[in-house]
CSV table of C-alpha atoms and ligand atoms in Angstrom, one decimal:
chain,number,residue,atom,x,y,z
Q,1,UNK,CA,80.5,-44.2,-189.5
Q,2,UNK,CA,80.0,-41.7,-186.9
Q,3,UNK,CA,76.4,-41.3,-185.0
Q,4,UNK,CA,75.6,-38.8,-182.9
Q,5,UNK,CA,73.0,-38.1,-180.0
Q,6,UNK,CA,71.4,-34.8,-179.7
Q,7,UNK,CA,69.8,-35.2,-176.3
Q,8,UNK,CA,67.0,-32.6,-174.9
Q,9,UNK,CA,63.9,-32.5,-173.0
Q,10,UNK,CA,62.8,-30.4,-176.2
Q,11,UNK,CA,59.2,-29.4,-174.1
Q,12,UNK,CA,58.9,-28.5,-177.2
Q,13,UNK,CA,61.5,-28.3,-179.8
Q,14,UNK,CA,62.2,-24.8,-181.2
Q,15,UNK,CA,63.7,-23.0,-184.3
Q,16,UNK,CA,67.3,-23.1,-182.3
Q,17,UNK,CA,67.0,-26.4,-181.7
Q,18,UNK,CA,66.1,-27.4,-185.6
Q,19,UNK,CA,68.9,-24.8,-186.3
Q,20,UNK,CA,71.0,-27.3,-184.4
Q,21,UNK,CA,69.6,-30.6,-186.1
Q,22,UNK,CA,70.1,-29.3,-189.1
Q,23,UNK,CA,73.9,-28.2,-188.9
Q,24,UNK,CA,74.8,-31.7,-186.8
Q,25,UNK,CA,73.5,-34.1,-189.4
Q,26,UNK,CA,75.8,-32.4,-191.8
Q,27,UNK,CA,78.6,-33.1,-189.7
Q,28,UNK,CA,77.9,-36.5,-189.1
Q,29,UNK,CA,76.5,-39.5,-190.9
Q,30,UNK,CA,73.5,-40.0,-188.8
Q,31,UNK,CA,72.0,-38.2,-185.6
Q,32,UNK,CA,70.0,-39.3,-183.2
Q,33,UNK,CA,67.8,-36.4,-181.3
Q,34,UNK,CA,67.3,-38.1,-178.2
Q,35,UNK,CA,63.9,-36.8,-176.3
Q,36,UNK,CA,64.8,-37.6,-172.5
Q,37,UNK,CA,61.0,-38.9,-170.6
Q,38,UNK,CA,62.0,-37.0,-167.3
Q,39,UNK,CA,59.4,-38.1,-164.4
Q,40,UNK,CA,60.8,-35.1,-162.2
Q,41,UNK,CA,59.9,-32.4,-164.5
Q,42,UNK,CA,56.5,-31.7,-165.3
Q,43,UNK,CA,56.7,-31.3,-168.9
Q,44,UNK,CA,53.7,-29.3,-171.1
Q,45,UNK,CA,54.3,-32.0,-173.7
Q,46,UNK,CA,54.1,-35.8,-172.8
Q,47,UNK,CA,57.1,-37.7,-174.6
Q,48,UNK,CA,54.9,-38.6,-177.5
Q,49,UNK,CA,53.7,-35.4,-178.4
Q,50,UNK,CA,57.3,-34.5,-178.4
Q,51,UNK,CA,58.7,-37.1,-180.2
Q,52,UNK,CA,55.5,-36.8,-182.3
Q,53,UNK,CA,56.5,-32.9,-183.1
Q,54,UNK,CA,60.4,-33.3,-183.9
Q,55,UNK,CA,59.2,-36.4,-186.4
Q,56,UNK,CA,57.2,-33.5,-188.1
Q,57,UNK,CA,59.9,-30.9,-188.4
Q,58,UNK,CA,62.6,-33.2,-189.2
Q,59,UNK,CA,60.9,-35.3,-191.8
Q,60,UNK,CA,63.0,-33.9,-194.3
Q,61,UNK,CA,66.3,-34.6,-193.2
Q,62,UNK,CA,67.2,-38.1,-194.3
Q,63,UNK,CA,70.2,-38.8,-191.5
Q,64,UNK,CA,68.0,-38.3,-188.4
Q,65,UNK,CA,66.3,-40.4,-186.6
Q,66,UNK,CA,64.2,-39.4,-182.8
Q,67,UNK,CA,64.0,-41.8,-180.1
Q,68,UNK,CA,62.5,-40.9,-176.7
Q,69,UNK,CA,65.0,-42.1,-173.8
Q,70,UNK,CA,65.3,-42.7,-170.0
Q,71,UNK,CA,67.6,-42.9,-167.4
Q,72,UNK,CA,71.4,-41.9,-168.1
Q,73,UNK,CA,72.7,-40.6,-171.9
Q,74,UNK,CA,75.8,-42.7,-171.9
Q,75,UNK,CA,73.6,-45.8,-171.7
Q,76,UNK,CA,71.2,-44.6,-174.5
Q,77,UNK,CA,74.3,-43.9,-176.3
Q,78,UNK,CA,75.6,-47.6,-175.6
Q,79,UNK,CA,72.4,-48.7,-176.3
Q,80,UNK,CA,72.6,-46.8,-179.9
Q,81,UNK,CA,75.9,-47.2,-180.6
Q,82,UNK,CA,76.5,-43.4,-181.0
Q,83,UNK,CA,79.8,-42.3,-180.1
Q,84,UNK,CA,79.2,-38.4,-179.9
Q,85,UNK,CA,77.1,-36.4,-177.7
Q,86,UNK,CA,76.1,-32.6,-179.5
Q,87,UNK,CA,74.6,-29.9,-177.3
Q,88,UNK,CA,74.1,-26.2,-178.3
Q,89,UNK,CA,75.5,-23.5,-176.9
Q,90,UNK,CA,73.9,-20.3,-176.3
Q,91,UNK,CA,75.8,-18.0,-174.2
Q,92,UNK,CA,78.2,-17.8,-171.5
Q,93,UNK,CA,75.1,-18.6,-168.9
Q,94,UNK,CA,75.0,-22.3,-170.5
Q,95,UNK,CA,78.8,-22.6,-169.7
Q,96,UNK,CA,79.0,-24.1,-166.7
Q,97,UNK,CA,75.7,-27.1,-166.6
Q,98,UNK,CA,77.2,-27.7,-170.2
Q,99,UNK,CA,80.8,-28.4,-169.0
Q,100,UNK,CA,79.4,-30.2,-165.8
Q,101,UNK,CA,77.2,-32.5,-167.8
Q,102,UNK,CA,80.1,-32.8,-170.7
Q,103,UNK,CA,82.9,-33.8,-167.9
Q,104,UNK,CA,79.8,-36.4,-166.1
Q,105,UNK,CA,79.5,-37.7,-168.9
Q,106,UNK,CA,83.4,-38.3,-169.9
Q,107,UNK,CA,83.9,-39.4,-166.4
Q,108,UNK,CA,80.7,-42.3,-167.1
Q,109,UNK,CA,82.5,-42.9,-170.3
Q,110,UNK,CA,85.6,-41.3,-172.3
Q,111,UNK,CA,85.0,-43.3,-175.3
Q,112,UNK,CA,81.7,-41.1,-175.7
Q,113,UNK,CA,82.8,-37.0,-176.6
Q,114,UNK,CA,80.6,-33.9,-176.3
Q,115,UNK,CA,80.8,-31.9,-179.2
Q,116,UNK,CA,79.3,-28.3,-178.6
Q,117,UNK,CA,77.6,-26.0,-181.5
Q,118,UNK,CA,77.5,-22.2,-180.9
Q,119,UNK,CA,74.0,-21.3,-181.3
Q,120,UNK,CA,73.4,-19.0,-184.5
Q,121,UNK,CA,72.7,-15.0,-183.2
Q,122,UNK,CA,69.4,-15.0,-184.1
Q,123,UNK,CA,68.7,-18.1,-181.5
Q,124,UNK,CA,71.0,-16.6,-178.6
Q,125,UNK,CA,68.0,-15.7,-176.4
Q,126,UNK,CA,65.4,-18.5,-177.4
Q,127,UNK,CA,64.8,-21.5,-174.9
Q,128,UNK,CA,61.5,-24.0,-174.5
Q,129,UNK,CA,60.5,-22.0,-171.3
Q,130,UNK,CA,60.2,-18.5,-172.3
Q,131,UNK,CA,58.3,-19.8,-175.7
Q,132,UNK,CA,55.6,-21.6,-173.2
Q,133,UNK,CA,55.7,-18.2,-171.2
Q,134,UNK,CA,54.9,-16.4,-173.9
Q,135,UNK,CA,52.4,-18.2,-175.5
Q,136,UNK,CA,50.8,-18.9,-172.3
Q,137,UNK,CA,50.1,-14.6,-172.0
Q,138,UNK,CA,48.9,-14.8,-175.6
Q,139,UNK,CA,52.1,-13.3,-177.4
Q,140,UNK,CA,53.5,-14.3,-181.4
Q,141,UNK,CA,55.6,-17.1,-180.7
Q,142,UNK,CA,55.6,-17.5,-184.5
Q,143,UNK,CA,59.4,-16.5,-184.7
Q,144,UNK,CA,60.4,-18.9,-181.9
Q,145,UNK,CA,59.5,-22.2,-183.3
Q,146,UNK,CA,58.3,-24.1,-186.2
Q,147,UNK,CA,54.6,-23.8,-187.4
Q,148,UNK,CA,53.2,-26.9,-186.8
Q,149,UNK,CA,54.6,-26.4,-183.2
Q,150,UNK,CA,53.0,-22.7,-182.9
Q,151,UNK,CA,49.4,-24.4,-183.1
Q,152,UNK,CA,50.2,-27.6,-180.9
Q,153,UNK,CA,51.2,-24.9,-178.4
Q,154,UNK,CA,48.7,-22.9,-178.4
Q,155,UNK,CA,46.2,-25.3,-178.3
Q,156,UNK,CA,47.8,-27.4,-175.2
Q,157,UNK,CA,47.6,-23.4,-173.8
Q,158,UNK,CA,43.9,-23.5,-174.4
Q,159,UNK,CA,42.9,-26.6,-173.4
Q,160,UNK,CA,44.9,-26.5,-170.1
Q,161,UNK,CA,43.0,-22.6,-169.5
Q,162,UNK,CA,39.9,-25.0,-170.1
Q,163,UNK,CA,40.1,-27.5,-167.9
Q,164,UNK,CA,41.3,-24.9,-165.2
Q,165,UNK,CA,37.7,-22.9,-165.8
Q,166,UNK,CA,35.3,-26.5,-165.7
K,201,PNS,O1,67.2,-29.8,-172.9
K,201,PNS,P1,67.8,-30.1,-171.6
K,201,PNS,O2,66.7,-30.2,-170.6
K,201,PNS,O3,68.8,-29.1,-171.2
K,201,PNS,O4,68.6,-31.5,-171.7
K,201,PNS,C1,69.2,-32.1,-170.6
K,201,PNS,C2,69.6,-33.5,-170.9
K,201,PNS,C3,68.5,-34.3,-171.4
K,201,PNS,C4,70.7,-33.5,-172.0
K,201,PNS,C5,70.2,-34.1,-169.6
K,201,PNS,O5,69.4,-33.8,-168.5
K,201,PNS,C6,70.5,-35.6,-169.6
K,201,PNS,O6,71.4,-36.0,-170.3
K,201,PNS,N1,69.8,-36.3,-168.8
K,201,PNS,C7,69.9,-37.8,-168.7
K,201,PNS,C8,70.4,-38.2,-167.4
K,201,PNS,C9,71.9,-38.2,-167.4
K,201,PNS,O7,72.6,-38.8,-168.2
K,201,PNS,N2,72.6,-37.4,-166.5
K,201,PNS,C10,74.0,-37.4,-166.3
K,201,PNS,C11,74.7,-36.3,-167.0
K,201,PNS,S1,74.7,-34.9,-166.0
């Protein structure tokens, strides 16, 4: 049986990312999307809420599974038993941090390999930060990610603007 990790900060997830999901768990027999709880980034969306989101758009596909993690992937993947790391790949500019993370990794651990997806066209330019950008000047993000993550978006937007004007 062969179970795979799909790690990201996923701050939140987006359409590329599901596009992702949704082409690994056919690959393998069950994927983990691993939500990394980074105390050095500031994220818009505690782990929770993130975690919270993917468990909404994923709910109907029957090999995945999300877990929040900390500390280093190859541990979470010991802890998980998962034998393959997935990442996207987007374009040339994601090169280099993917190979540097990849080879970190197989240097922590060769048993564990990094299998990389080409993102689908349509998702080439899409990434967490531009969606929040976006959103956060007022703009459709309604192509960038799924519904239910639109309006959890935009309301975090709004209350954040709120709290900023008390
Ligand atoms: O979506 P992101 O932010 O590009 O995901 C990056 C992630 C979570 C895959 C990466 O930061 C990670 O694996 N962090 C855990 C710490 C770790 O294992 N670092 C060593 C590999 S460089």
């Amino acid at each position: 049986m062969t179970r795979a990790i799909y790690p990201g900060s996923f701050d939140p997830v987006t359409n590329g990312h599901l596009d992702v999901i949704k082409r690994s768990a056919k690959i393998v027999d069950e994927l983990i999307v691993g939500v990394l709880n980074n105390n050095l980034k500031s994220p818009l969306f505690n782990v929770d809420n993130r975690v919270k989101m993917l468990n909404e758009v994923v709910a109907d596909i029957p090999n995945v599974k999300v877990m929040a993690f900390d500390g280093l992937l190859v541990d979470f993947a010991h802890q998980v038993d998962a034998q393959v790391i997935i990442r996207g790949l987007r374009a040339v500019t994601d090169f280099e941090y993917e190979l540097q993370m990849s080879q970190t990794n197989m240097v922590l651990d060769d048993n564990i390999e990094t299998l990389f997806l080409s993102t689908k066209l349509e998702y080439a330019y899409l990434n967490s930060s531009t969606v929040k950008e976006v959103a956060s000047h007022g703009g459709d993000i309604s192509r960038f990610v799924p519904d239910v993550v639109a309006k959890q978006i935009i309301n975090k937007i709004e209350e954040l603007k709120e709290n900023k004007n008390e």
